[in-house]
Amino acid sequence: MSNPPLEPSTTPPVPVVLDVDTGVDDALALMFAVRHPAIDVRAITCVAGNTDVDQVVTNSLAVLDALDAPDVAVARGAEQPLLGGSRDARHVHGADGLGGQRLPSSSRMPFAGGALELMRMTILDSPDPVTLVSLAPMTNVALLLRAYPEVKENLRGIVAMGGALEGGNATPVAEFNVWHDPEAAAIVLASGVPVTLYGLDVFSRVVVEAETYEVLRDDPDPAVALAGRLLAHSHEVIRSDPRVGHGGLVGDAGAVCSVASPGLLTTRRWPVHVALAPGLTRGQTVVDRRYVLGEDAVHGVDSLGHLVDVAVDVDHEATRDLFLTTICAGPQASHGDDTARAVQR
Ligand code: RIB
Ligand code: CA
């Protein structure tokens, strides 16, 4: 299903650092990010979430091989959330985090330093402000902002797959990335860096139908064939969910699509509060959509949260088509080999 190469964009590509817990849909996001000409992947950092952080590193490197991706630094980050232990999502992503794809181990070596060092160096060394795309629990991002607050000066913003207006997946009310490390999410939302929250409400709507992903599976491009298998795995996992059960979710890749093409997403700027108290609501993103002052403000009862651009709608068909066109366009010329080599020194 190869398509003509994407038209080169007239605007310079967006410098991006991706923080991932690869992950079936993180793998799809890596594919899109590496192959879209409007995205300049400067670094990839790994964090515990869907699976343990070492498996995340292994998976991310293996996916880059399948993509025949240019050199890009990949670093190991936090192996646990800020509080408590790591609780993986292997029932969704499989024991290996990639739905059992058994990709060959990569000969690529991870960045010698850790994720925080790579993020700090990449962001501070960038001549243009960087967009930090968080597709995982926000542990690395929170630690970065606390340890090296100076990076805020060269961050264009944070696009985070996380949270939800209505309902959860990890619990009835909490989305997995926020639920896995609620304190980290709270730190990121309170950081003062502009945050766009790509939550479950839009995450769950971008689907590739079975008749399409079955074609991808037979594509001669190993990356496209892998995408087909990952989408088939995603569909198998969610088949019983009436809201999304008609195909495989592109998941995290949708958040990266919105970075390449912001018009795909409709957002509203509302205060968002992360519930931290132990119990059923821990990890819930409480979005304050009120138009009038409440008694909580009048009586100073509680923090009203921090202003966040919350995704409320997505052009799910255009996002699906952008994802498919991009990954089927084949490898793109790398944006910055010198940058890649520089950060790997
Ligand atoms: O809740 C969905 C999110 O949790 C996605 O990022 C998925 O990869 C997992 O990390
Ligand atoms: Ca993820």
mmCIF file of C-alpha atoms and ligand atoms in Angstrom:
data_model
loop_
_atom_site.group_PDB
_atom_site.id
_atom_site.type_symbol
_atom_site.label_atom_id
_atom_site.label_comp_id
_atom_site.label_asym_id
_atom_site.label_seq_id
_atom_site.Cartn_x
_atom_site.Cartn_y
_atom_site.Cartn_z
ATOM 1 C CA MET A 1 0.000 0.000 0.000
ATOM 2 C CA SER A 2 2.838 2.420 -0.843
ATOM 3 C CA ASN A 3 1.818 6.015 -1.450
ATOM 4 C CA PRO A 4 3.700 8.813 -3.210
ATOM 5 C CA PRO A 5 6.107 10.622 -0.864
ATOM 6 C CA LEU A 6 4.428 13.343 1.175
ATOM 7 C CA GLU A 7 4.712 16.830 -0.258
ATOM 8 C CA PRO A 8 7.639 18.562 1.516
ATOM 9 C CA SER A 9 6.270 21.142 3.932
ATOM 10 C CA THR A 10 7.037 24.841 3.355
ATOM 11 C CA THR A 11 7.317 25.457 7.095
ATOM 12 C CA PRO A 12 10.374 24.153 8.973
ATOM 13 C CA PRO A 13 9.837 20.831 10.751
ATOM 14 C CA VAL A 14 8.873 20.951 14.429
ATOM 15 C CA PRO A 15 11.750 19.862 16.706
ATOM 16 C CA VAL A 16 10.336 17.127 18.947
ATOM 17 C CA VAL A 17 11.475 15.057 21.910
ATOM 18 C CA LEU A 18 9.311 11.943 22.316
ATOM 19 C CA ASP A 19 8.902 10.349 25.770
ATOM 20 C CA VAL A 20 7.507 6.850 25.348
ATOM 21 C CA ASP A 21 6.634 3.564 27.059
ATOM 22 C CA THR A 22 6.782 1.487 23.857
ATOM 23 C CA GLY A 23 4.046 -0.034 23.787
ATOM 24 C CA VAL A 24 1.975 -1.094 20.810
ATOM 25 C CA ASP A 25 0.638 2.388 20.127
ATOM 26 C CA ASP A 26 3.876 4.132 21.086
ATOM 27 C CA ALA A 27 5.434 2.065 18.302
ATOM 28 C CA LEU A 28 2.832 3.411 15.873
ATOM 29 C CA ALA A 29 3.606 6.919 17.142
ATOM 30 C CA LEU A 30 7.348 6.404 16.559
ATOM 31 C CA MET A 31 6.594 5.287 13.005
ATOM 32 C CA PHE A 32 4.548 8.366 12.266
ATOM 33 C CA ALA A 33 6.986 10.771 13.944
ATOM 34 C CA VAL A 34 10.040 9.391 12.136
ATOM 35 C CA ARG A 35 8.314 9.383 8.761
ATOM 36 C CA HIS A 36 6.420 12.690 8.752
ATOM 37 C CA PRO A 37 8.412 15.568 7.184
ATOM 38 C CA ALA A 38 6.904 18.147 9.571
ATOM 39 C CA ILE A 39 8.292 16.316 12.608
ATOM 40 C CA ASP A 40 12.010 16.468 13.440
ATOM 41 C CA VAL A 41 12.608 13.761 16.074
ATOM 42 C CA ARG A 42 15.589 15.046 18.023
ATOM 43 C CA ALA A 43 15.541 12.450 20.833
ATOM 44 C CA ILE A 44 13.502 9.563 22.252
ATOM 45 C CA THR A 45 13.348 8.956 25.999
ATOM 46 C CA CYS A 46 11.949 5.850 27.660
ATOM 47 C CA VAL A 47 9.994 5.429 30.881
ATOM 48 C CA ALA A 48 8.303 2.559 32.708
ATOM 49 C CA GLY A 49 4.629 2.220 31.912
ATOM 50 C CA ASN A 50 3.196 -0.325 29.512
ATOM 51 C CA THR A 51 6.182 -2.512 30.330
ATOM 52 C CA ASP A 52 9.446 -2.135 32.275
ATOM 53 C CA VAL A 53 11.803 0.602 31.163
ATOM 54 C CA ASP A 54 14.494 -1.746 29.824
ATOM 55 C CA GLN A 55 11.920 -3.464 27.617
ATOM 56 C CA VAL A 56 10.729 -0.010 26.496
ATOM 57 C CA VAL A 57 14.294 0.811 25.401
ATOM 58 C CA THR A 58 14.619 -2.548 23.613
ATOM 59 C CA ASN A 59 11.271 -2.104 21.884
ATOM 60 C CA SER A 60 11.951 1.485 20.815
ATOM 61 C CA LEU A 61 15.326 0.565 19.278
ATOM 62 C CA ALA A 62 13.801 -2.428 17.490
ATOM 63 C CA VAL A 63 11.001 -0.288 16.032
ATOM 64 C CA LEU A 64 13.574 2.233 14.748
ATOM 65 C CA ASP A 65 15.311 -0.670 12.977
ATOM 66 C CA ALA A 66 12.033 -1.816 11.409
ATOM 67 C CA LEU A 67 11.554 1.778 10.222
ATOM 68 C CA ASP A 68 15.067 1.937 8.764
ATOM 69 C CA ALA A 69 15.114 5.180 10.750
ATOM 70 C CA PRO A 70 18.065 7.564 10.754
ATOM 71 C CA ASP A 71 20.260 7.647 13.863
ATOM 72 C CA VAL A 72 18.394 9.209 16.767
ATOM 73 C CA ALA A 73 19.397 9.108 20.431
ATOM 74 C CA VAL A 74 17.295 6.829 22.645
ATOM 75 C CA ALA A 75 17.791 7.031 26.422
ATOM 76 C CA ARG A 76 16.644 5.040 29.434
ATOM 77 C CA GLY A 77 14.638 6.972 32.021
ATOM 78 C CA ALA A 78 12.664 6.314 35.166
ATOM 79 C CA GLU A 79 11.962 2.718 36.065
ATOM 80 C CA GLN A 80 9.266 3.614 38.570
ATOM 81 C CA PRO A 81 6.724 6.400 39.142
ATOM 82 C CA LEU A 82 7.553 9.132 41.669
ATOM 83 C CA LEU A 83 5.581 7.315 44.352
ATOM 84 C CA GLY A 84 4.912 3.610 44.637
ATOM 85 C CA GLY A 85 5.821 0.845 42.247
ATOM 86 C CA SER A 86 5.370 0.416 38.513
ATOM 87 C CA ARG A 87 2.150 -1.301 37.417
ATOM 88 C CA ASP A 88 2.417 -2.341 33.773
ATOM 89 C CA ALA A 89 -0.271 -2.799 31.100
ATOM 90 C CA ARG A 90 0.859 -6.165 29.783
ATOM 91 C CA HIS A 91 -2.756 -7.341 29.593
ATOM 92 C CA VAL A 92 -3.118 -4.782 26.778
ATOM 93 C CA HIS A 93 0.365 -4.627 25.229
ATOM 94 C CA GLY A 94 1.506 -8.186 25.863
ATOM 95 C CA ALA A 95 4.374 -9.423 28.035
ATOM 96 C CA ASP A 96 6.959 -7.861 25.687
ATOM 97 C CA GLY A 97 5.027 -4.612 25.289
ATOM 98 C CA LEU A 98 4.681 -5.089 21.511
ATOM 99 C CA GLY A 99 1.877 -7.614 21.347
ATOM 100 C CA GLY A 100 4.335 -10.489 20.935
ATOM 101 C CA GLN A 101 5.892 -9.226 17.688
ATOM 102 C CA ARG A 102 9.296 -10.701 18.609
ATOM 103 C CA LEU A 103 11.250 -8.072 16.641
ATOM 104 C CA PRO A 104 14.971 -8.754 16.162
ATOM 105 C CA SER A 105 17.125 -7.122 18.846
ATOM 106 C CA SER A 106 18.656 -3.903 17.561
ATOM 107 C CA SER A 107 22.365 -3.248 17.217
ATOM 108 C CA ARG A 108 21.657 0.418 17.981
ATOM 109 C CA MET A 109 23.122 1.455 21.349
ATOM 110 C CA PRO A 110 21.096 3.581 23.769
ATOM 111 C CA PHE A 111 22.404 7.032 24.706
ATOM 112 C CA ALA A 112 25.198 6.624 27.260
ATOM 113 C CA GLY A 113 23.652 9.118 29.678
ATOM 114 C CA GLY A 114 20.131 8.930 31.058
ATOM 115 C CA ALA A 115 16.866 10.332 29.781
ATOM 116 C CA LEU A 116 17.045 13.533 31.824
ATOM 117 C CA GLU A 117 20.514 14.334 30.478
ATOM 118 C CA LEU A 118 19.419 13.656 26.909
ATOM 119 C CA MET A 119 16.251 15.733 27.284
ATOM 120 C CA ARG A 120 18.126 18.623 28.904
ATOM 121 C CA MET A 121 20.925 18.609 26.320
ATOM 122 C CA THR A 122 18.562 18.264 23.355
ATOM 123 C CA ILE A 123 16.221 21.026 24.500
ATOM 124 C CA LEU A 124 18.905 23.522 25.560
ATOM 125 C CA ASP A 125 21.030 22.900 22.444
ATOM 126 C CA SER A 126 18.121 23.388 20.028
ATOM 127 C CA PRO A 127 18.251 26.644 18.076
ATOM 128 C CA ASP A 128 14.430 26.564 17.971
ATOM 129 C CA PRO A 129 11.966 25.873 20.790
ATOM 130 C CA VAL A 130 11.256 22.155 21.212
ATOM 131 C CA THR A 131 7.878 20.425 21.541
ATOM 132 C CA LEU A 132 7.976 17.710 24.196
ATOM 133 C CA VAL A 133 5.552 14.915 23.287
ATOM 134 C CA SER A 134 4.695 12.719 26.261
ATOM 135 C CA LEU A 135 3.076 9.414 25.300
ATOM 136 C CA ALA A 136 3.572 7.670 28.630
ATOM 137 C CA PRO A 137 3.482 8.216 32.370
ATOM 138 C CA MET A 138 4.997 11.680 32.909
ATOM 139 C CA THR A 139 7.702 10.598 35.356
ATOM 140 C CA ASN A 140 10.638 11.629 33.126
ATOM 141 C CA VAL A 141 8.995 14.923 32.209
ATOM 142 C CA ALA A 142 8.275 15.830 35.832
ATOM 143 C CA LEU A 143 11.821 14.952 36.920
ATOM 144 C CA LEU A 144 13.237 17.010 34.037
ATOM 145 C CA LEU A 145 11.173 20.074 34.958
ATOM 146 C CA ARG A 146 12.155 19.790 38.620
ATOM 147 C CA ALA A 147 15.847 19.048 38.056
ATOM 148 C CA TYR A 148 16.450 21.419 35.111
ATOM 149 C CA PRO A 149 13.731 24.134 35.150
ATOM 150 C CA GLU A 150 15.844 26.155 32.727
ATOM 151 C CA VAL A 151 14.605 23.910 29.915
ATOM 152 C CA LYS A 152 11.244 25.699 30.148
ATOM 153 C CA GLU A 153 12.838 28.652 28.329
ATOM 154 C CA ASN A 154 13.246 26.554 25.166
ATOM 155 C CA LEU A 155 10.093 24.452 25.329
ATOM 156 C CA ARG A 156 7.392 25.435 22.830
ATOM 157 C CA GLY A 157 5.002 23.283 24.813
ATOM 158 C CA ILE A 158 4.127 19.795 26.002
ATOM 159 C CA VAL A 159 1.673 17.620 24.085
ATOM 160 C CA ALA A 160 0.705 14.803 26.426
ATOM 161 C CA MET A 161 -1.390 11.741 25.726
ATOM 162 C CA GLY A 162 -3.086 11.529 29.088
ATOM 163 C CA GLY A 163 -6.204 11.999 31.123
ATOM 164 C CA ALA A 164 -9.772 12.242 29.952
ATOM 165 C CA LEU A 165 -12.802 14.487 30.138
ATOM 166 C CA GLU A 166 -15.085 11.525 30.741
ATOM 167 C CA GLY A 167 -14.151 8.101 32.013
ATOM 168 C CA GLY A 168 -10.948 6.145 32.267
ATOM 169 C CA ASN A 169 -9.273 2.929 31.144
ATOM 170 C CA ALA A 170 -6.947 2.038 34.018
ATOM 171 C CA THR A 171 -9.835 2.679 36.427
ATOM 172 C CA PRO A 172 -13.435 3.815 35.852
ATOM 173 C CA VAL A 173 -12.240 7.431 35.988
ATOM 174 C CA ALA A 174 -8.447 7.483 35.399
ATOM 175 C CA GLU A 175 -6.449 7.136 32.174
ATOM 176 C CA PHE A 176 -3.382 4.865 32.414
ATOM 177 C CA ASN A 177 -0.551 7.403 31.850
ATOM 178 C CA VAL A 178 -1.875 9.734 34.545
ATOM 179 C CA TRP A 179 -2.969 6.886 36.834
ATOM 180 C CA HIS A 180 0.515 5.309 36.673
ATOM 181 C CA ASP A 181 2.131 8.488 38.029
ATOM 182 C CA PRO A 182 -0.451 11.084 39.145
ATOM 183 C CA GLU A 183 2.109 13.195 41.035
ATOM 184 C CA ALA A 184 4.193 13.497 37.887
ATOM 185 C CA ALA A 185 1.151 14.589 35.879
ATOM 186 C CA ALA A 186 0.274 17.164 38.545
ATOM 187 C CA ILE A 187 3.832 18.558 38.446
ATOM 188 C CA VAL A 188 3.746 18.844 34.642
ATOM 189 C CA LEU A 189 0.353 20.589 34.571
ATOM 190 C CA ALA A 190 1.529 23.046 37.248
ATOM 191 C CA SER A 191 4.891 23.725 35.563
ATOM 192 C CA GLY A 192 3.837 26.802 33.624
ATOM 193 C CA VAL A 193 4.800 25.150 30.309
ATOM 194 C CA PRO A 194 1.818 25.242 27.895
ATOM 195 C CA VAL A 195 0.239 21.776 27.944
ATOM 196 C CA THR A 196 -2.114 20.206 25.421
ATOM 197 C CA LEU A 197 -3.868 17.157 26.811
ATOM 198 C CA TYR A 198 -4.715 14.528 24.191
ATOM 199 C CA GLY A 199 -7.023 12.448 26.353
ATOM 200 C CA LEU A 200 -9.019 9.276 25.987
ATOM 201 C CA ASP A 201 -11.990 11.182 24.554
ATOM 202 C CA VAL A 202 -10.074 11.750 21.301
ATOM 203 C CA PHE A 203 -7.525 8.907 21.710
ATOM 204 C CA SER A 204 -10.339 6.354 21.464
ATOM 205 C CA ARG A 205 -11.764 7.723 18.210
ATOM 206 C CA VAL A 206 -8.916 7.260 15.715
ATOM 207 C CA VAL A 207 -9.311 3.740 14.368
ATOM 208 C CA VAL A 208 -7.956 1.829 11.366
ATOM 209 C CA GLU A 209 -10.542 -0.623 10.103
ATOM 210 C CA ALA A 210 -9.726 -4.313 9.796
ATOM 211 C CA GLU A 211 -9.971 -4.387 6.009
ATOM 212 C CA THR A 212 -7.283 -1.692 5.872
ATOM 213 C CA TYR A 213 -4.839 -3.080 8.418
ATOM 214 C CA GLU A 214 -5.101 -6.518 6.800
ATOM 215 C CA VAL A 215 -3.685 -4.925 3.623
ATOM 216 C CA LEU A 216 -0.897 -3.248 5.606
ATOM 217 C CA ARG A 217 0.152 -6.620 7.048
ATOM 218 C CA ASP A 218 1.128 -7.834 3.566
ATOM 219 C CA ASP A 219 3.078 -4.692 2.626
ATOM 220 C CA PRO A 220 6.685 -5.270 1.471
ATOM 221 C CA ASP A 221 7.856 -2.416 3.745
ATOM 222 C CA PRO A 222 8.645 -4.111 7.114
ATOM 223 C CA ALA A 223 7.498 -1.010 8.998
ATOM 224 C CA VAL A 224 4.117 -0.960 7.269
ATOM 225 C CA ALA A 225 3.667 -4.695 7.787
ATOM 226 C CA LEU A 226 4.550 -4.228 11.469
ATOM 227 C CA ALA A 227 2.005 -1.421 11.750
ATOM 228 C CA GLY A 228 -0.624 -3.781 10.315
ATOM 229 C CA ARG A 229 0.215 -6.427 12.912
ATOM 230 C CA LEU A 230 0.201 -3.897 15.753
ATOM 231 C CA LEU A 231 -3.180 -2.543 14.668
ATOM 232 C CA ALA A 232 -4.549 -6.096 14.461
ATOM 233 C CA HIS A 233 -3.299 -6.699 18.019
ATOM 234 C CA SER A 234 -4.914 -3.462 19.195
ATOM 235 C CA HIS A 235 -8.202 -4.465 17.568
ATOM 236 C CA GLU A 236 -8.090 -7.891 19.210
ATOM 237 C CA VAL A 237 -7.665 -6.301 22.631
ATOM 238 C CA ILE A 238 -10.525 -3.773 22.285
ATOM 239 C CA ARG A 239 -12.859 -5.806 20.059
ATOM 240 C CA SER A 240 -15.462 -6.066 22.794
ATOM 241 C CA ASP A 241 -15.569 -2.294 23.424
ATOM 242 C CA PRO A 242 -18.614 -0.890 21.555
ATOM 243 C CA ARG A 243 -17.044 2.601 21.522
ATOM 244 C CA VAL A 244 -14.016 1.558 19.433
ATOM 245 C CA GLY A 245 -14.412 -2.111 18.530
ATOM 246 C CA HIS A 246 -14.533 -1.664 14.731
ATOM 247 C CA GLY A 247 -10.789 -1.524 14.179
ATOM 248 C CA GLY A 248 -7.331 -1.015 15.696
ATOM 249 C CA LEU A 249 -6.551 2.181 17.605
ATOM 250 C CA VAL A 250 -3.662 4.293 16.355
ATOM 251 C CA GLY A 251 -3.563 5.486 20.004
ATOM 252 C CA ASP A 252 -0.502 7.583 20.834
ATOM 253 C CA ALA A 253 0.159 8.144 17.119
ATOM 254 C CA GLY A 254 -2.908 10.390 17.052
ATOM 255 C CA ALA A 255 -1.245 12.789 19.478
ATOM 256 C CA VAL A 256 1.785 13.063 17.183
ATOM 257 C CA CYS A 257 -0.497 13.557 14.170
ATOM 258 C CA SER A 258 -1.924 16.601 15.964
ATOM 259 C CA VAL A 259 1.611 18.020 16.308
ATOM 260 C CA ALA A 260 2.181 17.619 12.550
ATOM 261 C CA SER A 261 -1.276 18.970 11.732
ATOM 262 C CA PRO A 262 -2.730 21.002 14.632
ATOM 263 C CA GLY A 263 -5.967 21.621 12.747
ATOM 264 C CA LEU A 264 -6.964 17.998 13.372
ATOM 265 C CA LEU A 265 -7.676 18.761 17.016
ATOM 266 C CA THR A 266 -10.220 21.012 18.707
ATOM 267 C CA THR A 267 -9.177 22.128 22.202
ATOM 268 C CA ARG A 268 -10.662 24.199 25.026
ATOM 269 C CA ARG A 269 -8.602 25.906 27.711
ATOM 270 C CA TRP A 270 -9.883 24.803 31.094
ATOM 271 C CA PRO A 271 -8.415 24.326 34.571
ATOM 272 C CA VAL A 272 -7.425 20.690 35.102
ATOM 273 C CA HIS A 273 -6.802 19.152 38.513
ATOM 274 C CA VAL A 274 -5.198 15.730 39.016
ATOM 275 C CA ALA A 275 -6.818 13.789 41.859
ATOM 276 C CA LEU A 276 -4.016 12.518 44.121
ATOM 277 C CA ALA A 277 -5.873 11.234 47.156
ATOM 278 C CA PRO A 278 -5.716 7.447 47.608
ATOM 279 C CA GLY A 279 -8.867 5.629 46.527
ATOM 280 C CA LEU A 280 -11.179 5.215 43.556
ATOM 281 C CA THR A 281 -10.556 8.641 42.007
ATOM 282 C CA ARG A 282 -6.746 8.686 42.273
ATOM 283 C CA GLY A 283 -5.304 9.634 38.870
ATOM 284 C CA GLN A 284 -8.526 11.202 37.588
ATOM 285 C CA THR A 285 -8.096 14.412 35.591
ATOM 286 C CA VAL A 286 -10.830 16.690 36.889
ATOM 287 C CA VAL A 287 -11.584 19.207 34.122
ATOM 288 C CA ASP A 288 -13.332 22.338 35.409
ATOM 289 C CA ARG A 289 -15.800 23.364 32.688
ATOM 290 C CA ARG A 290 -17.834 25.704 34.877
ATOM 291 C CA TYR A 291 -18.622 29.186 33.571
ATOM 292 C CA VAL A 292 -19.479 30.724 36.948
ATOM 293 C CA LEU A 293 -17.486 31.058 40.148
ATOM 294 C CA GLY A 294 -18.061 28.155 42.498
ATOM 295 C CA GLU A 295 -18.163 28.077 46.261
ATOM 296 C CA ASP A 296 -14.778 26.348 46.231
ATOM 297 C CA ALA A 297 -13.252 29.554 44.845
ATOM 298 C CA VAL A 298 -15.438 31.857 46.941
ATOM 299 C CA HIS A 299 -14.441 30.074 50.159
ATOM 300 C CA GLY A 300 -10.909 29.158 49.060
ATOM 301 C CA VAL A 301 -11.686 25.499 49.628
ATOM 302 C CA ASP A 302 -9.511 23.841 47.016
ATOM 303 C CA SER A 303 -7.006 24.388 44.225
ATOM 304 C CA LEU A 304 -8.803 25.028 40.977
ATOM 305 C CA GLY A 305 -6.213 23.244 38.886
ATOM 306 C CA HIS A 306 -4.040 24.697 36.117
ATOM 307 C CA LEU A 307 -5.084 25.933 32.698
ATOM 308 C CA VAL A 308 -4.591 23.239 30.054
ATOM 309 C CA ASP A 309 -5.602 23.023 26.398
ATOM 310 C CA VAL A 310 -7.864 19.978 26.594
ATOM 311 C CA ALA A 311 -8.667 18.113 23.367
ATOM 312 C CA VAL A 312 -12.443 17.982 23.012
ATOM 313 C CA ASP A 313 -12.761 16.799 19.412
ATOM 314 C CA VAL A 314 -10.626 15.263 16.670
ATOM 315 C CA ASP A 315 -11.129 14.853 12.938
ATOM 316 C CA HIS A 316 -10.692 11.124 13.386
ATOM 317 C CA GLU A 317 -10.944 10.232 9.714
ATOM 318 C CA ALA A 318 -8.402 12.838 8.614
ATOM 319 C CA THR A 319 -6.104 11.744 11.441
ATOM 320 C CA ARG A 320 -6.416 8.107 10.398
ATOM 321 C CA ASP A 321 -5.692 9.020 6.774
ATOM 322 C CA LEU A 322 -2.706 11.208 7.713
ATOM 323 C CA PHE A 323 -1.292 8.364 9.804
ATOM 324 C CA LEU A 324 -1.690 5.814 6.998
ATOM 325 C CA THR A 325 -0.395 8.090 4.222
ATOM 326 C CA THR A 326 2.645 9.008 6.295
ATOM 327 C CA ILE A 327 3.755 5.530 7.351
ATOM 328 C CA CYS A 328 3.120 4.163 3.854
ATOM 329 C CA ALA A 329 5.224 6.931 2.264
ATOM 330 C CA GLY A 330 8.368 5.064 3.339
ATOM 331 C CA PRO A 331 11.504 6.377 5.062
ATOM 332 C CA GLN A 332 11.967 10.163 4.976
ATOM 333 C CA ALA A 333 15.315 11.891 4.565
ATOM 334 C CA SER A 334 16.586 12.476 8.065
ATOM 335 C CA HIS A 335 16.262 16.037 9.309
ATOM 336 C CA GLY A 336 19.425 16.390 11.204
ATOM 337 C CA ASP A 337 22.065 13.692 11.016
ATOM 338 C CA ASP A 338 24.547 16.087 12.560
ATOM 339 C CA THR A 339 22.169 16.655 15.478
ATOM 340 C CA ALA A 340 21.659 12.947 15.935
ATOM 341 C CA ARG A 341 25.380 12.262 15.895
ATOM 342 C CA ALA A 342 26.022 15.186 18.223
ATOM 343 C CA VAL A 343 23.675 14.012 20.964
ATOM 344 C CA GLN A 344 25.002 10.466 20.752
ATOM 345 C CA ARG A 345 28.574 11.576 21.537
HETATM 346 O O1 RIB B 1 -4.121 5.176 28.240
HETATM 347 C C1 RIB B 1 -3.428 4.994 27.026
HETATM 348 C C2 RIB B 1 -1.977 5.291 27.201
HETATM 349 O O2 RIB B 1 -1.401 4.376 28.125
HETATM 350 C C3 RIB B 1 -1.168 5.109 25.907
HETATM 351 O O3 RIB B 1 -0.086 5.992 25.910
HETATM 352 C C4 RIB B 1 -0.676 3.707 26.007
HETATM 353 O O4 RIB B 1 0.522 3.486 25.252
HETATM 354 C C5 RIB B 1 -0.384 3.612 27.477
HETATM 355 O O5 RIB B 1 0.892 4.207 27.706
HETATM 356 CA CA CA B 2 2.171 5.101 25.600
#
